[in-house]
XYZ file of C-alpha atoms in Angstrom:
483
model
C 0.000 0.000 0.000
C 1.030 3.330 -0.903
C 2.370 5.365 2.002
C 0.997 8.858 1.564
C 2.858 10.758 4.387
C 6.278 11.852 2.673
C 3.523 12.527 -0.338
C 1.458 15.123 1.757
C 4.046 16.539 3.518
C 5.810 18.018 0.623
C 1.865 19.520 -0.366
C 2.328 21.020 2.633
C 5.159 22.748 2.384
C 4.179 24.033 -1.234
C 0.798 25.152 -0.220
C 2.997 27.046 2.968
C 4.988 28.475 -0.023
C 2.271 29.695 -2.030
C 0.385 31.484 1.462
C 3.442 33.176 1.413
C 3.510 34.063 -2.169
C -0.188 35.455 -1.330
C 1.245 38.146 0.340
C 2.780 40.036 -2.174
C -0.505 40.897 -3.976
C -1.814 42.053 -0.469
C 0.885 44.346 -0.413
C -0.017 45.648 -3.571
C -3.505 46.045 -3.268
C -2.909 47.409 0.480
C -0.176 50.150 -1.293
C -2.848 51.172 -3.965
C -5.436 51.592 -1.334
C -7.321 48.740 -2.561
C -9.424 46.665 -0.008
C -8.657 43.433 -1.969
C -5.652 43.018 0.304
C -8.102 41.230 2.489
C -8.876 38.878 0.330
C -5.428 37.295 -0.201
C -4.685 37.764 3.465
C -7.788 35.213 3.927
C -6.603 33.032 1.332
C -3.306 33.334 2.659
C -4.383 32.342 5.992
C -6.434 29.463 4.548
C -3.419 27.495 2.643
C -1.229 28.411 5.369
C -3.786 26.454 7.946
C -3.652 23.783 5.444
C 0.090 23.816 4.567
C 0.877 23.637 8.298
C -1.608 21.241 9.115
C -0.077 18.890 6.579
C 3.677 19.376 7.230
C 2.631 18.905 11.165
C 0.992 15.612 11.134
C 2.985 13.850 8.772
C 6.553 14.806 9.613
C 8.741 12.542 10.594
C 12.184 10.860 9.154
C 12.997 11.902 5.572
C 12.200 9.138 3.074
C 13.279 8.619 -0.341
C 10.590 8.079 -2.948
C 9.869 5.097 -4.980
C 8.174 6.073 -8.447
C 4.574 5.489 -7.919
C 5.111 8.142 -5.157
C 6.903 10.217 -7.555
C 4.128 9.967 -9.856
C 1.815 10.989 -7.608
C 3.284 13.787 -6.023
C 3.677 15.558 -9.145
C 0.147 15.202 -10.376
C -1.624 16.178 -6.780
C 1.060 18.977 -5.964
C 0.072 21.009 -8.796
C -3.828 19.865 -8.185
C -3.574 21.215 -4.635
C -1.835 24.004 -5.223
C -4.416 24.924 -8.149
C -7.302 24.302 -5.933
C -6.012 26.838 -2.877
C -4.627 29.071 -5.454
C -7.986 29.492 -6.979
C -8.998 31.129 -3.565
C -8.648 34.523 -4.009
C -10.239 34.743 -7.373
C -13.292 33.456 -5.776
C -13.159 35.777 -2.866
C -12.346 38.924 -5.109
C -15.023 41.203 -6.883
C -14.850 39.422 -9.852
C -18.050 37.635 -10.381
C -15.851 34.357 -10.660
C -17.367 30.864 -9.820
C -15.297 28.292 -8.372
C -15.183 26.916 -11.867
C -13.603 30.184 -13.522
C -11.285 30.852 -10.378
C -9.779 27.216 -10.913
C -9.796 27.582 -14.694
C -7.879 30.778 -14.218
C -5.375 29.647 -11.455
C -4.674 26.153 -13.463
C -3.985 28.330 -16.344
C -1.694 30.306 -14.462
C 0.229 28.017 -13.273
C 0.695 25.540 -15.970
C 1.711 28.972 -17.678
C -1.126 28.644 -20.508
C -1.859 31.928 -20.204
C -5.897 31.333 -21.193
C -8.200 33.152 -18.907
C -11.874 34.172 -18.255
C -10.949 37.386 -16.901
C -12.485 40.910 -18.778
C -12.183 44.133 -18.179
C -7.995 43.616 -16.811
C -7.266 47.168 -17.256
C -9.613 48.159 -14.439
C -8.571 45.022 -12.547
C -7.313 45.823 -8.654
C -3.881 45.297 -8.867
C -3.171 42.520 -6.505
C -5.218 40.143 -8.582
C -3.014 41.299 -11.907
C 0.041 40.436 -9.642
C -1.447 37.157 -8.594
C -1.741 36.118 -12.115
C 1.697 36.797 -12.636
C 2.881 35.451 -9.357
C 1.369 32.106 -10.249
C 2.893 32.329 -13.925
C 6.259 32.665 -12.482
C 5.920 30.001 -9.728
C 4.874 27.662 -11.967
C 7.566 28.708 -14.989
C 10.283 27.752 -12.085
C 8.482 24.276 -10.828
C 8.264 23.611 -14.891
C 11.877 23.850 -14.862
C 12.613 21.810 -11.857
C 10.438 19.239 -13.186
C 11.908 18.880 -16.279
C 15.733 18.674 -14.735
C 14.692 16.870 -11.720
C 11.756 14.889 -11.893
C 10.393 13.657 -15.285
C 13.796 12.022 -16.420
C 13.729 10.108 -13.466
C 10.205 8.962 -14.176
C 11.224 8.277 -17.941
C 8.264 10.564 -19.227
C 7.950 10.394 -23.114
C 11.787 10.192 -23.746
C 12.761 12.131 -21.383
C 15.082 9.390 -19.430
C 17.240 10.931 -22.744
C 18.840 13.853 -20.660
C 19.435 11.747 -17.519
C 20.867 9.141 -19.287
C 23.285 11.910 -20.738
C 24.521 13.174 -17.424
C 24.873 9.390 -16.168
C 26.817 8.847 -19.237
C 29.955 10.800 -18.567
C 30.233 12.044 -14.829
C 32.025 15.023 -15.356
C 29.446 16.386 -17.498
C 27.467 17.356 -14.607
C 26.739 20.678 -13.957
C 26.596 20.539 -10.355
C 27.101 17.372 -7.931
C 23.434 17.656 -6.829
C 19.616 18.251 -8.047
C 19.150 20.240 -5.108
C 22.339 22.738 -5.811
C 20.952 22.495 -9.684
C 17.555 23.958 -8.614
C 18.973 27.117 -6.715
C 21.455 27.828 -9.825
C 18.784 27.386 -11.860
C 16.792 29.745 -9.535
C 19.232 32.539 -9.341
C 19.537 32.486 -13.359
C 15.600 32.652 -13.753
C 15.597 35.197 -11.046
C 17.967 37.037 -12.743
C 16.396 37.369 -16.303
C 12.891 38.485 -14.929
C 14.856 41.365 -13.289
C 16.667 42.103 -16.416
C 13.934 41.975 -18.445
C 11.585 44.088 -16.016
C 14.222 46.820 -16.453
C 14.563 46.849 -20.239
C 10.200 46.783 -20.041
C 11.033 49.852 -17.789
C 13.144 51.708 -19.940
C 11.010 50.880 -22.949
C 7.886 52.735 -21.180
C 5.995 50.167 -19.198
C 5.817 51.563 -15.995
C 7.066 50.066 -12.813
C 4.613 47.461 -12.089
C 3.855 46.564 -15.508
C 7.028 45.874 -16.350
C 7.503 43.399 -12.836
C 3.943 41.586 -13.925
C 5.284 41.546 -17.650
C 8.664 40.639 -17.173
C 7.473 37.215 -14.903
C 5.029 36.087 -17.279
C 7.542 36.983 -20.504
C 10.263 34.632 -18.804
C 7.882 31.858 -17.686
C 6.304 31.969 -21.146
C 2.782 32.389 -19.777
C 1.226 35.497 -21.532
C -0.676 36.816 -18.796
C -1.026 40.750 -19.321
C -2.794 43.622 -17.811
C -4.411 44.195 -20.185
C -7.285 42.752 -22.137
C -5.146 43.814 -25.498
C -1.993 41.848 -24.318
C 1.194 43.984 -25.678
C -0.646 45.812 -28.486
C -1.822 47.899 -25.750
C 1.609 49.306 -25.335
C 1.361 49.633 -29.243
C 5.330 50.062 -28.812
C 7.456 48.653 -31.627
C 10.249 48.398 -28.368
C 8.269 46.274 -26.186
C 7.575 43.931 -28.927
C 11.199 43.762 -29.651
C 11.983 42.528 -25.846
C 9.414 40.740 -25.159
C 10.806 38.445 -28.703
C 13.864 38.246 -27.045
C 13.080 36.865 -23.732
C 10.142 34.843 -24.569
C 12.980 33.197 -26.584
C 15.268 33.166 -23.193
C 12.264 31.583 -21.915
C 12.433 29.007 -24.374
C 15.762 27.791 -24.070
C 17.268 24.808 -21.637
C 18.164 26.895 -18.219
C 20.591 24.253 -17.937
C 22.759 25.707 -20.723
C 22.310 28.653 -18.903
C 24.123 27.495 -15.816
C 26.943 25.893 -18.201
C 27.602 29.429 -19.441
C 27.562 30.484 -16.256
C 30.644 28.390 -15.245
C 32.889 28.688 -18.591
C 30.872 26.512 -21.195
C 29.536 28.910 -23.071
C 29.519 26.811 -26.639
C 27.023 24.643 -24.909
C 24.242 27.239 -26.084
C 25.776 27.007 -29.614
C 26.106 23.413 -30.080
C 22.586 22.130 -28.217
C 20.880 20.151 -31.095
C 17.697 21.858 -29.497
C 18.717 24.966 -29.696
C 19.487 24.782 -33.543
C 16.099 23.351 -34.029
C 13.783 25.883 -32.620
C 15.876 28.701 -33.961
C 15.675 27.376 -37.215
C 11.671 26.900 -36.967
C 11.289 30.174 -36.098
C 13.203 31.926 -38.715
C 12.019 29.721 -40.968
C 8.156 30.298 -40.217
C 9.384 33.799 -39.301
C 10.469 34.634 -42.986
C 7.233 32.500 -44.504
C 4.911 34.661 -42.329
C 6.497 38.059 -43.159
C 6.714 37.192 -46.709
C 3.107 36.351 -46.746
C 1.630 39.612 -44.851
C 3.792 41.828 -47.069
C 2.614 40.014 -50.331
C -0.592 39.183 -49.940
C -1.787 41.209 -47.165
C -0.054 44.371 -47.928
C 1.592 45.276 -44.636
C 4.648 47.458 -45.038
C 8.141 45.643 -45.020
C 8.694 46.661 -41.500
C 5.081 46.010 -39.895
C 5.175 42.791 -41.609
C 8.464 41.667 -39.997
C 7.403 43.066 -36.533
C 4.163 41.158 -36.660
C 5.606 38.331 -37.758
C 8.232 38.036 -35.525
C 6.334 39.042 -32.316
C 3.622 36.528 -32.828
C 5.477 33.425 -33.978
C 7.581 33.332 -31.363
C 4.776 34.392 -29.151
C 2.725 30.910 -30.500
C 5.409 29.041 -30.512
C 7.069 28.962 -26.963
C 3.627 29.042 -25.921
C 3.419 32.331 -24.324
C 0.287 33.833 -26.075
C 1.090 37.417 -25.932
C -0.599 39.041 -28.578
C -0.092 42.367 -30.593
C -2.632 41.825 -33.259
C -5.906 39.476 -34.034
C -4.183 37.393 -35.982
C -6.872 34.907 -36.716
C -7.672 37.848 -39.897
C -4.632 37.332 -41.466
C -6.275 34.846 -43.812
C -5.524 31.251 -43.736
C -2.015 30.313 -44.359
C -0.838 32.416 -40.924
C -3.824 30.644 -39.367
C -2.845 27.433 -40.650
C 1.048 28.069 -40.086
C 0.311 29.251 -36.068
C -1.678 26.250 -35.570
C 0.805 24.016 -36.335
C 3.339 25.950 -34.208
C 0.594 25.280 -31.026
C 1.842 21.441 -30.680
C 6.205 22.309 -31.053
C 6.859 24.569 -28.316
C 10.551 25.239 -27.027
C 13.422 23.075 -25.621
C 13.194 20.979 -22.865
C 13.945 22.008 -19.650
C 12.632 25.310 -20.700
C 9.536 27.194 -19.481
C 7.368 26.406 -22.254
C 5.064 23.022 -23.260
C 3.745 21.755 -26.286
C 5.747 18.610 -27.519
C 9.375 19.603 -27.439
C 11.860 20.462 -29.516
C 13.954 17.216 -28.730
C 10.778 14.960 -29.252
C 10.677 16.242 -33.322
C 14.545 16.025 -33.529
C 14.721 12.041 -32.048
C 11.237 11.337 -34.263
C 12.803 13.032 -37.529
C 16.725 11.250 -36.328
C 14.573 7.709 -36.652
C 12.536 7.908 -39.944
C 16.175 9.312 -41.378
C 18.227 5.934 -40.137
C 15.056 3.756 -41.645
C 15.063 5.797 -44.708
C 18.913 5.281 -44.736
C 18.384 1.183 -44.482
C 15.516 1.275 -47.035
C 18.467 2.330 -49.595
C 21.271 0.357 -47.835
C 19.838 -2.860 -46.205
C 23.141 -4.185 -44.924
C 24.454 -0.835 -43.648
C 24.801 0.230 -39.996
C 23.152 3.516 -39.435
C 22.255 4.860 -35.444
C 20.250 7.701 -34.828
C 22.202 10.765 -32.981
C 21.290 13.279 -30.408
C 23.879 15.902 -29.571
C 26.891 13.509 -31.885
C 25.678 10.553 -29.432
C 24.030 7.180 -30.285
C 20.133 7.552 -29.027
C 19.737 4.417 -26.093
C 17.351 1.776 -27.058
C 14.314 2.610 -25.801
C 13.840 6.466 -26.463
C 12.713 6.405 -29.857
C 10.028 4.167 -28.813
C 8.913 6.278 -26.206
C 9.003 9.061 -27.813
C 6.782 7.507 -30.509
C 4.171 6.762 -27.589
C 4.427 10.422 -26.496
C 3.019 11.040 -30.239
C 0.645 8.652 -29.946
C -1.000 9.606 -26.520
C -0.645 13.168 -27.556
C -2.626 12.817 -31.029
C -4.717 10.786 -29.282
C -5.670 13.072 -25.994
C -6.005 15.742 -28.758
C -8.922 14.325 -31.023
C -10.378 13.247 -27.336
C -10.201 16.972 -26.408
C -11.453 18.003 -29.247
C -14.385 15.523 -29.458
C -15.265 16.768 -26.095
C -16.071 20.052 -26.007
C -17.577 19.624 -29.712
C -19.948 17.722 -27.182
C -21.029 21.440 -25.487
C -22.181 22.685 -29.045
C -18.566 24.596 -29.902
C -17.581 24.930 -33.340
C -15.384 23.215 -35.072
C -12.337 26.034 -34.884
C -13.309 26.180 -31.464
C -12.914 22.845 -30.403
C -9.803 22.508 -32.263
C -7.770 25.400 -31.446
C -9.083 25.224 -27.343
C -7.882 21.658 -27.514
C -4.526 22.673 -29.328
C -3.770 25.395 -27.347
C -4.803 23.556 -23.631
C -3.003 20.947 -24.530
C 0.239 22.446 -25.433
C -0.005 25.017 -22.614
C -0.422 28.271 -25.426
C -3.108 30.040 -24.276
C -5.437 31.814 -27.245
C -6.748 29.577 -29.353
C -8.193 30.904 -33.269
C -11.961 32.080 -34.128
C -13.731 35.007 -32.742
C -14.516 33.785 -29.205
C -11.150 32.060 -27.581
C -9.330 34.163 -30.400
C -6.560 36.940 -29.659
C -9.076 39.294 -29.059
C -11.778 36.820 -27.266
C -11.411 34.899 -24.189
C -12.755 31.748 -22.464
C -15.596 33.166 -20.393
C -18.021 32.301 -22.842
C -17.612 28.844 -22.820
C -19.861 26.246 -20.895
C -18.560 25.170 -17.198
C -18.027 21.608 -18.387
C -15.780 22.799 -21.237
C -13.778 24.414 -18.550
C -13.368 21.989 -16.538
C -12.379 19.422 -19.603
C -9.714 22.186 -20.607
C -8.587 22.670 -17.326
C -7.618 19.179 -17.261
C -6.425 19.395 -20.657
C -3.537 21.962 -19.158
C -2.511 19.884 -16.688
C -2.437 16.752 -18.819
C -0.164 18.900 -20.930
C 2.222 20.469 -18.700
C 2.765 17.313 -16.824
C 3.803 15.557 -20.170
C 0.381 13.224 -20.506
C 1.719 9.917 -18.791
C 3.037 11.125 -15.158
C -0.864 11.823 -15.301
C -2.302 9.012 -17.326
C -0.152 6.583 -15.049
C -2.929 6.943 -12.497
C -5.630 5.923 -14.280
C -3.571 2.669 -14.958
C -5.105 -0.404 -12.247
C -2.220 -1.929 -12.496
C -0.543 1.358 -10.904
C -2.616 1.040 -7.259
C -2.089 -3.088 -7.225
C 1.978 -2.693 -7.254
């Protein structure tokens, strides 16, 4: 039987974390004269009574964790901490239900960026930090899982970077996870800062460029504003906000190599060439298309084009125009980008960069023994052999994923959506992007409109997707409670 204890008690100490993180937005509010600084010192004082509560009756020796309780830690930590973060959207004048306040507060922290929220500009300020507060968290705890957890657990492939470090010992970075996760803090901690300054100097005032800058880094999108960054309508902003969603996107572990001397890790990361290749490619395509057939000028078509590819891409979901009118090759072009997303170990979701490189690395090698039947050809990641094993579960990570997406889709074609609708809100949920296409989960629409149960199916949808489908899909397994 499971032992639940060790499980809990690290809830506990996250849901203590995040009635800490509550307190910030009080401050805010409290600052601005706002009287919403009581409601996140309520909520505050809720998870902390639960956090505490938790830690306090099931402390005891430290234990290590086998996998099931791996598993399951990672799906109900972010479940938990969804559920009390959701608090103080319900208890703010909002008009929220429970339903929209957990929609919201899953989106936030699974960085999606989708949210039932109008009217943002008149929005009391704590909540507009809260949003980004929970963007950020979750951006780091994406991170950490990615370097820490999911290889461990062999999600989709991703036993692929672990089995890199365990291949040559002094490749490590750092001795331990633990001393990992603080670099790996200080860097991320670092770039929001930076990039809150350059928002700064480019016009954003001071709290708009703190709420920006986390929600840039963690690739979330979550503005305050209901017109994203064309409400800044600041060619600038655009122009940093490209840059650092594209920070975002990049391994924070080749971060921390540069850090310490190994700079030419950042140039010679297969993932790295990939995504910057698919975004200048579909960078150039898009551009060439809105100056050609949609007559933009030269330079608004490259600062459209630029802005909102990468913007689609690594999932953040900023927006400067409705780009849904562009006519349909941008429409079909951004959909596509939905599933890719960045690099691994990144902030952002969608598939991965490293999933397409292994997939494309395979059909090449059976292409290769198609022509030359007695040849020896391996498939390469980063100039090494791929283990046995990774390319198959990779393969299943397609699978699932094509799979959970016609599900999705199917699903909330059951509440009487349309058809771009139900594709695009599946798409984007999935793959953690936030706007979807169509006039009413569009750039310029939201998710309010949709039915409760369509919310709730999409709010699943993010965390199936941010978790990487199986660490949650696991638990529906029988065979997972009779080990």
């Amino acid at each position: 039987m499971t032992d639940f204890r060790p499980i809990l008690l690290v809830i506990g100490v996250l849901l203590t974390t995040v009635a800490l993180a509550m307190l910030f937005p009080a401050i805010a509010d409290s600052i601005d004269g706002n009287s919403g600084w009581r409601v996140f010192l309520a909520s505050a004082l809720v998870s902390l009574f639960i956090g505490v509560s938790l830690v306090l009756v099931n402390r005891g020796e430290p234990a290590k964790l086998s996998v099931r309780q791996a598993f399951l830690l990672t799906a109900l930590s972010w479940i938990f901490i969804s559920a009390v973060a959701a608090l103080p959207f319900v208890f703010a004048d909002l008009g929220l239900s429970y339903t929209d306040a957990f929609f919201e507060a899953v989106s936030g922290l699974t960085t999606t960026g989708s949210t039932v929220i109008v009217g943002l500009d008149d929005a009391p300020p704590g909540i507009l930090l809260w949003r980004a507060i929970l963007q950020w968290l979750g951006g780091i705890g994406i991170i950490i899982m990615a370097v820490a957890v999911l290889p461990m657990l062999q999600v989709g492939g991703m036993q692929l970077f672990r089995t890199e470090q365990a291949a040559d010992q002094s490749e490590k970075v750092l001795p331990r996870a633990a001393q990992i996760a603080g670099a790996i803090g200080i860097i991320y901690l670092a770039l929001t800062a930076l990039n809150a300054i350059c928002y700064w100097f480019a016009g954003m005032s001071t709290f708009e460029a703190v709420c920006h800058a986390m929600t840039t880094i963690a690739t979330g999108g979550y503005s305050t504003s209901d017109e994203s960054i064309g409400h800044f309508n600041s060619t600038g902003i655009e122009a940093i906000a490209t840059i650092f969603m594209v920070a975002g996107s990049l391994p924070f572990i080749l971060y921390l190599q540069a850090a310490r001397g190994r700079a030419r890790a950042l140039i010679t990361e297969n993932q790295v060439h990939w995504f910057i290749g698919i975004v200048l490619a579909c960078f150039f395509a898009m551009a060439a298309w809105l100056a050609s057939v949609e007559s933009y000028t030269a330079g608004d078509a490259f600062r459209l084009s630029a802005f909102n590819v990468v913007s689609v891409m690594t999932g953040t979901g900023y927006a400067s125009a409705d780009y849904s009118l562009w006519g349909t090759f941008p429409v079909t072009l951004l959909f596509l980008l939905m599933f890719i997303g960045g690099c691994t170990g990144s902030t952002t979701g969608g598939i991965k960069i490293f999933r397409i490189h292994v997939l494309y690395t395979t059909a090449r090698v059976q292409m290769l023994r198609l022509l030359q039947p007695h040849g020896v050809f391996l498939a390469h990641y980063n100039g090494k052999p791929i283990p046995e094993g990774i390319a198959g579960a990779v393969m299943g990570f397609f699978f699932l994923f094509a799979l959970c997406f016609g599900i999705l889709a199917v699903g909330l074609a059951l509440f009487g959506l349309d058809f771009m609708t139900c594709l695009s809100g599946a798409a984007s949920a999935l793959a953690n992007v936030g706007p979807g296409l169509g006039p009413i989960i569009g750039p310029s629409g939201s998710y309010a409109p949709l039915p409760d149960g369509a919310k709730w199916l999409l709010s699943f949808a993010m965390l199936l997707g941010r978790l990487e489908l199986f660490t949650i899909l696991v638990l529906f397994v029988p065979s997972f409670w009779r080990r």
